[in-house]
Amino acid sequence: MMVSMLISDMTEDTLLSTFLPLLPPSSASVPTGDDCAVLDMQGQTAVSTDMLVEGRHFRRDWSSGADVGFRAAMQNFSDAVAMGSKPRSLVISLGLPGDLETAWLADFARGLSEACTPLGVGVDGGDLVGADQIVVAVTVLGDMQGRSPVLRGGAQIGDRVIHAGNLGHGAAGYEILKAGVEIDAALAPLVDDFRRPQPPLRQALVAAESGVLTAMMDVSDGLIRDARRLAKASGVWVNFEGKNLQPRLRDLAIAAGRLRADRREWLYTGGEDHGFLATIRPGTPLPADFTDIGEVMGASMGGRVTLEGMEVAGQGGWDHFGEA
């Protein structure tokens, strides 16, 4: 019978040796292993950091180590791409409880590699510390490749509002797991999208490279909440057109019926999908895999968001300091 080693059974050096070989290869001129890694960039560098805390953002009985590693990478990649940068490197720090099996950490590294390798992104350092629960802190470095960043504050009156990626899948998957219902073939895709979000990174980066976008941001905290952020940054009024969002409700119908939930709430306020909300000038052909969902109607100093011209009550979306 194989006995699983615990984090508390190992030294830091031994622990590093168990998972470093599983990480994706680095393109750094000086890779991890020295005091710092050294990267070759073509110009400006985009930097963003996200955290995942066990019990608040994930549960070990819901998600494997590989799921958490994959998700940690993807949510950072979407932030980098939303600025129009190409993700190049991740720096990862982990807080690990002593009673955690080392197999979980190896699985986490495999999940990271699954997310990073297709994009050619390396892991270039980080830190390990003891903690009461698993804490994952990931910093992404993105190469602007000589381009100007695509900001939230560039939307202009008359622009079309466009979106790429899933809407409501993360929220639906979370509610399915929370309810403890049987996960059959109809529900599994939504649960998978919660555990392992699939942002359309390549499509968003191609759109940014084309220069047609006036603004863009990652949708991680819900469509309404994040649209308000874009509207406020740009000083505009964003109006969503329900008929253009109606097809997105079909993917959520079965789950909403089983859970007796309002699928519109998932669609408009659900977080953790990591799609992309953007704006383009009217008459501009839509970038691949983006759909037209609304219009920038006018100026609004504080930022305004409506649905079919009607005010949307509340902020909607995920609040990191609300109840878990």
Tab-separated table of C-alpha atoms in Angstrom:
chain	number	residue	atom	x	y	z
A	1	MET	CA	0.000	0.000	0.000
A	2	MET	CA	1.426	3.374	-1.078
A	3	VAL	CA	1.560	5.985	1.669
A	4	SER	CA	0.983	9.567	0.561
A	5	MET	CA	3.566	12.063	1.767
A	6	LEU	CA	2.327	15.220	3.494
A	7	ILE	CA	3.674	18.746	3.080
A	8	SER	CA	4.797	18.601	6.726
A	9	ASP	CA	6.943	15.530	5.951
A	10	MET	CA	9.173	17.402	3.493
A	11	THR	CA	11.709	20.217	3.428
A	12	GLU	CA	11.169	23.118	1.047
A	13	ASP	CA	13.958	21.927	-1.266
A	14	THR	CA	12.550	18.406	-1.399
A	15	LEU	CA	9.077	19.774	-2.004
A	16	LEU	CA	10.309	21.926	-4.874
A	17	SER	CA	11.950	18.898	-6.459
A	18	THR	CA	8.614	17.067	-6.546
A	19	PHE	CA	6.781	19.586	-8.699
A	20	LEU	CA	9.267	21.846	-10.498
A	21	PRO	CA	9.920	19.202	-13.200
A	22	LEU	CA	6.163	19.164	-13.905
A	23	LEU	CA	5.911	22.893	-14.646
A	24	PRO	CA	5.855	24.211	-18.223
A	25	PRO	CA	9.248	25.098	-19.737
A	26	SER	CA	10.424	28.684	-19.443
A	27	SER	CA	11.621	30.941	-22.260
A	28	ALA	CA	13.485	33.179	-19.801
A	29	SER	CA	17.115	33.979	-20.600
A	30	VAL	CA	17.771	33.273	-16.909
A	31	PRO	CA	15.124	30.763	-15.741
A	32	THR	CA	13.900	30.119	-12.230
A	33	GLY	CA	16.530	28.739	-9.868
A	34	ASP	CA	18.524	31.917	-9.336
A	35	ASP	CA	17.458	34.867	-7.163
A	36	CYS	CA	15.363	36.209	-10.045
A	37	ALA	CA	14.342	35.016	-13.474
A	38	VAL	CA	15.245	37.324	-16.373
A	39	LEU	CA	12.829	37.712	-19.306
A	40	ASP	CA	13.367	39.214	-22.750
A	41	MET	CA	10.465	41.543	-23.625
A	42	GLN	CA	9.873	43.591	-26.799
A	43	GLY	CA	8.698	46.721	-24.992
A	44	GLN	CA	6.121	47.515	-22.346
A	45	THR	CA	5.127	44.763	-19.899
A	46	ALA	CA	1.589	44.208	-18.581
A	47	VAL	CA	1.422	42.904	-15.004
A	48	SER	CA	-1.542	41.579	-13.034
A	49	THR	CA	-2.032	39.460	-9.908
A	50	ASP	CA	-4.900	37.232	-8.775
A	51	MET	CA	-5.423	35.016	-5.738
A	52	LEU	CA	-7.401	31.865	-5.012
A	53	VAL	CA	-8.180	30.963	-1.405
A	54	GLU	CA	-9.402	27.517	-0.400
A	55	GLY	CA	-12.930	27.615	0.970
A	56	ARG	CA	-13.718	30.872	-0.787
A	57	HIS	CA	-12.742	30.345	-4.417
A	58	PHE	CA	-12.463	26.563	-4.541
A	59	ARG	CA	-13.007	23.415	-2.490
A	60	ARG	CA	-10.856	20.308	-2.623
A	61	ASP	CA	-13.943	18.071	-2.732
A	62	TRP	CA	-15.154	19.964	-5.830
A	63	SER	CA	-11.926	20.583	-7.717
A	64	SER	CA	-8.733	18.602	-8.182
A	65	GLY	CA	-5.299	20.152	-7.820
A	66	ALA	CA	-5.064	20.198	-11.614
A	67	ASP	CA	-8.380	22.063	-11.839
A	68	VAL	CA	-7.115	24.730	-9.434
A	69	GLY	CA	-3.807	25.076	-11.292
A	70	PHE	CA	-5.554	25.391	-14.652
A	71	ARG	CA	-8.014	27.959	-13.317
A	72	ALA	CA	-5.298	29.997	-11.591
A	73	ALA	CA	-3.441	30.319	-14.890
A	74	MET	CA	-6.467	31.091	-17.044
A	75	GLN	CA	-7.861	33.854	-14.861
A	76	ASN	CA	-4.507	35.620	-15.076
A	77	PHE	CA	-4.114	35.043	-18.802
A	78	SER	CA	-7.489	36.686	-19.431
A	79	ASP	CA	-6.379	39.822	-17.539
A	80	ALA	CA	-3.195	40.056	-19.609
A	81	VAL	CA	-4.989	39.505	-22.926
A	82	ALA	CA	-7.689	42.052	-21.999
A	83	MET	CA	-4.939	44.696	-22.174
A	84	GLY	CA	-3.840	43.414	-25.576
A	85	SER	CA	-0.681	41.763	-24.254
A	86	LYS	CA	0.601	38.280	-25.015
A	87	PRO	CA	1.062	36.267	-21.782
A	88	ARG	CA	4.715	35.319	-21.391
A	89	SER	CA	5.347	34.290	-17.801
A	90	LEU	CA	3.713	33.385	-14.488
A	91	VAL	CA	5.162	33.880	-11.015
A	92	ILE	CA	3.365	31.727	-8.423
A	93	SER	CA	3.370	31.776	-4.635
A	94	LEU	CA	1.624	29.097	-2.583
A	95	GLY	CA	0.472	28.896	0.999
A	96	LEU	CA	0.254	25.189	1.893
A	97	PRO	CA	-1.160	23.507	5.029
A	98	GLY	CA	1.028	20.828	6.574
A	99	ASP	CA	-1.643	18.126	6.280
A	100	LEU	CA	-1.937	18.562	2.497
A	101	GLU	CA	-0.743	15.560	0.486
A	102	THR	CA	2.161	16.319	-1.819
A	103	ALA	CA	0.270	14.557	-4.598
A	104	TRP	CA	-2.121	17.553	-4.640
A	105	LEU	CA	0.792	19.879	-5.335
A	106	ALA	CA	2.060	17.711	-8.184
A	107	ASP	CA	-1.458	17.661	-9.623
A	108	PHE	CA	-1.605	21.459	-9.325
A	109	ALA	CA	1.630	21.718	-11.347
A	110	ARG	CA	0.188	19.460	-14.055
A	111	GLY	CA	-2.901	21.693	-14.315
A	112	LEU	CA	-0.682	24.743	-14.690
A	113	SER	CA	1.244	23.029	-17.433
A	114	GLU	CA	-1.965	22.076	-19.282
A	115	ALA	CA	-2.983	25.744	-19.341
A	116	CYS	CA	0.450	27.231	-20.041
A	117	THR	CA	2.014	24.909	-22.604
A	118	PRO	CA	-0.357	25.621	-25.541
A	119	LEU	CA	0.360	29.347	-25.099
A	120	GLY	CA	4.109	28.975	-24.656
A	121	VAL	CA	3.971	30.503	-21.174
A	122	GLY	CA	6.571	29.537	-18.580
A	123	VAL	CA	6.509	29.580	-14.777
A	124	ASP	CA	9.406	31.746	-13.651
A	125	GLY	CA	9.614	31.593	-9.889
A	126	GLY	CA	7.527	32.258	-6.810
A	127	ASP	CA	7.492	31.202	-3.176
A	128	LEU	CA	6.239	28.509	-0.800
A	129	VAL	CA	5.001	29.214	2.738
A	130	GLY	CA	3.052	27.344	5.383
A	131	ALA	CA	-0.603	28.323	5.801
A	132	ASP	CA	-3.826	27.193	7.453
A	133	GLN	CA	-5.449	26.563	4.062
A	134	ILE	CA	-4.309	26.525	0.445
A	135	VAL	CA	-3.650	30.016	-0.907
A	136	VAL	CA	-2.599	30.514	-4.536
A	137	ALA	CA	-1.189	33.877	-5.661
A	138	VAL	CA	-0.351	34.178	-9.351
A	139	THR	CA	1.261	37.108	-11.169
A	140	VAL	CA	1.172	37.202	-14.964
A	141	LEU	CA	3.613	39.132	-17.131
A	142	GLY	CA	2.400	40.021	-20.607
A	143	ASP	CA	4.405	41.350	-23.540
A	144	MET	CA	2.741	44.333	-25.281
A	145	GLN	CA	4.923	43.551	-28.345
A	146	GLY	CA	5.160	47.220	-29.253
A	147	ARG	CA	1.379	47.808	-29.210
A	148	SER	CA	-0.483	50.367	-27.123
A	149	PRO	CA	-2.596	48.782	-24.373
A	150	VAL	CA	-6.346	48.413	-24.896
A	151	LEU	CA	-7.944	50.232	-21.941
A	152	ARG	CA	-11.346	50.165	-20.281
A	153	GLY	CA	-11.605	53.897	-20.758
A	154	GLY	CA	-11.672	54.072	-24.551
A	155	ALA	CA	-15.354	53.421	-25.339
A	156	GLN	CA	-16.948	56.161	-27.453
A	157	ILE	CA	-20.537	57.244	-28.007
A	158	GLY	CA	-22.042	55.209	-30.834
A	159	ASP	CA	-19.700	52.230	-30.360
A	160	ARG	CA	-21.120	48.749	-30.549
A	161	VAL	CA	-20.669	46.641	-27.399
A	162	ILE	CA	-19.348	43.152	-28.127
A	163	HIS	CA	-18.486	40.041	-26.113
A	164	ALA	CA	-16.542	36.799	-26.578
A	165	GLY	CA	-16.684	33.754	-24.319
A	166	ASN	CA	-19.181	32.220	-21.934
A	167	LEU	CA	-21.759	34.068	-19.857
A	168	GLY	CA	-23.308	32.475	-16.773
A	169	HIS	CA	-21.532	29.127	-17.075
A	170	GLY	CA	-19.280	29.683	-14.056
A	171	ALA	CA	-22.184	30.738	-11.845
A	172	ALA	CA	-24.328	27.825	-13.014
A	173	GLY	CA	-21.519	25.321	-12.435
A	174	TYR	CA	-20.949	26.682	-8.939
A	175	GLU	CA	-24.652	26.408	-8.070
A	176	ILE	CA	-24.804	22.845	-9.405
A	177	LEU	CA	-21.906	21.806	-7.160
A	178	LYS	CA	-23.327	23.723	-4.202
A	179	ALA	CA	-26.720	22.018	-4.596
A	180	GLY	CA	-25.124	18.565	-4.642
A	181	VAL	CA	-27.280	17.351	-7.534
A	182	GLU	CA	-26.191	14.496	-9.774
A	183	ILE	CA	-23.880	15.784	-12.490
A	184	ASP	CA	-25.045	14.120	-15.689
A	185	ALA	CA	-24.168	14.793	-19.318
A	186	ALA	CA	-26.456	17.835	-19.443
A	187	LEU	CA	-24.877	19.540	-16.427
A	188	ALA	CA	-21.251	18.439	-16.787
A	189	PRO	CA	-20.239	21.136	-19.338
A	190	LEU	CA	-21.285	23.914	-16.940
A	191	VAL	CA	-19.435	22.317	-14.021
A	192	ASP	CA	-16.375	21.888	-16.227
A	193	ASP	CA	-16.525	25.576	-17.184
A	194	PHE	CA	-16.598	26.519	-13.488
A	195	ARG	CA	-13.694	24.257	-12.582
A	196	ARG	CA	-11.669	25.096	-15.690
A	197	PRO	CA	-12.732	28.342	-17.371
A	198	GLN	CA	-12.005	28.518	-21.084
A	199	PRO	CA	-11.563	32.186	-22.033
A	200	PRO	CA	-11.175	32.767	-25.799
A	201	LEU	CA	-7.648	34.075	-25.375
A	202	ARG	CA	-6.419	33.733	-28.941
A	203	GLN	CA	-9.527	35.366	-30.396
A	204	ALA	CA	-9.323	38.310	-28.002
A	205	LEU	CA	-5.616	38.786	-28.658
A	206	VAL	CA	-6.169	38.740	-32.439
A	207	ALA	CA	-8.915	41.349	-31.991
A	208	ALA	CA	-6.576	43.519	-29.912
A	209	GLU	CA	-3.777	43.133	-32.458
A	210	SER	CA	-6.102	44.231	-35.258
A	211	GLY	CA	-6.491	47.666	-33.698
A	212	VAL	CA	-10.284	47.780	-34.135
A	213	LEU	CA	-11.177	47.742	-30.433
A	214	THR	CA	-11.754	51.032	-28.652
A	215	ALA	CA	-11.960	49.386	-25.192
A	216	MET	CA	-11.768	45.905	-23.699
A	217	MET	CA	-11.787	44.192	-20.309
A	218	ASP	CA	-11.973	40.726	-18.807
A	219	VAL	CA	-15.414	39.759	-17.478
A	220	SER	CA	-14.621	38.000	-14.215
A	221	ASP	CA	-17.137	39.470	-11.767
A	222	GLY	CA	-20.287	39.376	-13.898
A	223	LEU	CA	-21.452	41.148	-17.060
A	224	ILE	CA	-23.359	43.971	-15.332
A	225	ARG	CA	-20.735	44.700	-12.671
A	226	ASP	CA	-17.863	44.698	-15.147
A	227	ALA	CA	-19.814	46.685	-17.742
A	228	ARG	CA	-20.304	49.361	-15.078
A	229	ARG	CA	-16.551	49.469	-14.602
A	230	LEU	CA	-15.988	49.949	-18.328
A	231	ALA	CA	-18.774	52.547	-18.508
A	232	LYS	CA	-17.365	54.476	-15.540
A	233	ALA	CA	-13.809	54.406	-16.901
A	234	SER	CA	-15.047	55.656	-20.288
A	235	GLY	CA	-17.650	58.088	-18.938
A	236	VAL	CA	-20.430	56.522	-21.027
A	237	TRP	CA	-23.846	54.865	-20.931
A	238	VAL	CA	-23.855	51.211	-22.043
A	239	ASN	CA	-27.151	49.634	-23.105
A	240	PHE	CA	-27.475	45.869	-23.561
A	241	GLU	CA	-29.900	44.527	-26.160
A	242	GLY	CA	-31.814	41.553	-24.776
A	243	LYS	CA	-32.499	39.947	-28.156
A	244	ASN	CA	-28.772	39.619	-28.775
A	245	LEU	CA	-28.179	37.996	-25.401
A	246	GLN	CA	-31.214	35.685	-25.589
A	247	PRO	CA	-29.326	32.849	-27.378
A	248	ARG	CA	-26.878	32.687	-24.445
A	249	LEU	CA	-29.734	31.609	-22.154
A	250	ARG	CA	-30.203	28.296	-23.984
A	251	ASP	CA	-27.015	26.789	-22.521
A	252	LEU	CA	-28.351	27.512	-19.023
A	253	ALA	CA	-31.916	26.268	-19.467
A	254	ILE	CA	-31.591	22.670	-18.216
A	255	ALA	CA	-29.537	23.612	-15.151
A	256	ALA	CA	-31.900	26.446	-14.251
A	257	GLY	CA	-34.865	24.096	-14.536
A	258	ARG	CA	-33.258	21.458	-12.324
A	259	LEU	CA	-32.257	23.989	-9.663
A	260	ARG	CA	-35.359	26.163	-10.046
A	261	ALA	CA	-33.066	29.115	-10.590
A	262	ASP	CA	-33.312	32.246	-12.723
A	263	ARG	CA	-30.922	31.729	-15.620
A	264	ARG	CA	-31.044	35.453	-16.423
A	265	GLU	CA	-29.379	36.150	-13.081
A	266	TRP	CA	-26.557	33.762	-13.987
A	267	LEU	CA	-26.211	35.399	-17.397
A	268	TYR	CA	-26.133	39.008	-16.222
A	269	THR	CA	-24.513	38.753	-12.792
A	270	GLY	CA	-22.592	35.463	-12.684
A	271	GLY	CA	-18.816	35.723	-12.392
A	272	GLU	CA	-15.772	33.531	-13.103
A	273	ASP	CA	-16.361	33.083	-16.846
A	274	HIS	CA	-13.368	35.253	-17.873
A	275	GLY	CA	-14.739	36.213	-21.262
A	276	PHE	CA	-14.086	39.596	-22.885
A	277	LEU	CA	-16.278	42.695	-23.073
A	278	ALA	CA	-15.187	45.193	-25.724
A	279	THR	CA	-16.340	48.092	-27.873
A	280	ILE	CA	-15.795	48.872	-31.561
A	281	ARG	CA	-16.780	51.706	-33.869
A	282	PRO	CA	-20.125	51.219	-35.648
A	283	GLY	CA	-19.871	49.503	-39.011
A	284	THR	CA	-16.629	47.723	-38.117
A	285	PRO	CA	-16.757	43.970	-38.906
A	286	LEU	CA	-16.999	41.883	-35.751
A	287	PRO	CA	-13.774	40.150	-34.710
A	288	ALA	CA	-13.931	36.342	-34.869
A	289	ASP	CA	-16.038	34.729	-32.101
A	290	PHE	CA	-17.300	38.077	-30.754
A	291	THR	CA	-21.042	38.810	-30.757
A	292	ASP	CA	-22.799	42.173	-30.785
A	293	ILE	CA	-24.710	42.645	-27.506
A	294	GLY	CA	-25.365	46.377	-27.197
A	295	GLU	CA	-24.458	49.993	-27.849
A	296	VAL	CA	-22.760	52.933	-26.173
A	297	MET	CA	-25.733	55.312	-26.074
A	298	GLY	CA	-24.284	58.518	-24.693
A	299	ALA	CA	-22.142	60.203	-22.089
A	300	SER	CA	-22.431	59.431	-18.368
A	301	MET	CA	-19.803	60.772	-15.993
A	302	GLY	CA	-20.425	58.081	-13.376
A	303	GLY	CA	-20.972	55.276	-15.881
A	304	ARG	CA	-24.437	53.886	-16.606
A	305	VAL	CA	-25.629	50.415	-17.648
A	306	THR	CA	-29.126	49.587	-18.848
A	307	LEU	CA	-30.929	46.585	-20.338
A	308	GLU	CA	-33.251	47.559	-23.176
A	309	GLY	CA	-33.078	51.103	-21.840
A	310	MET	CA	-34.213	50.082	-18.346
A	311	GLU	CA	-32.031	50.688	-15.290
A	312	VAL	CA	-30.490	47.550	-13.782
A	313	ALA	CA	-30.991	47.458	-10.015
A	314	GLY	CA	-27.991	46.726	-7.800
A	315	GLN	CA	-24.419	46.071	-8.790
A	316	GLY	CA	-24.822	42.416	-9.697
A	317	GLY	CA	-21.921	40.010	-9.987
A	318	TRP	CA	-19.277	38.580	-7.701
A	319	ASP	CA	-18.118	40.692	-4.778
A	320	HIS	CA	-14.819	39.480	-3.270
A	321	PHE	CA	-15.742	40.998	0.094
A	322	GLY	CA	-19.346	39.781	0.172
A	323	GLU	CA	-20.481	36.506	1.685
A	324	ALA	CA	-18.776	33.411	0.322
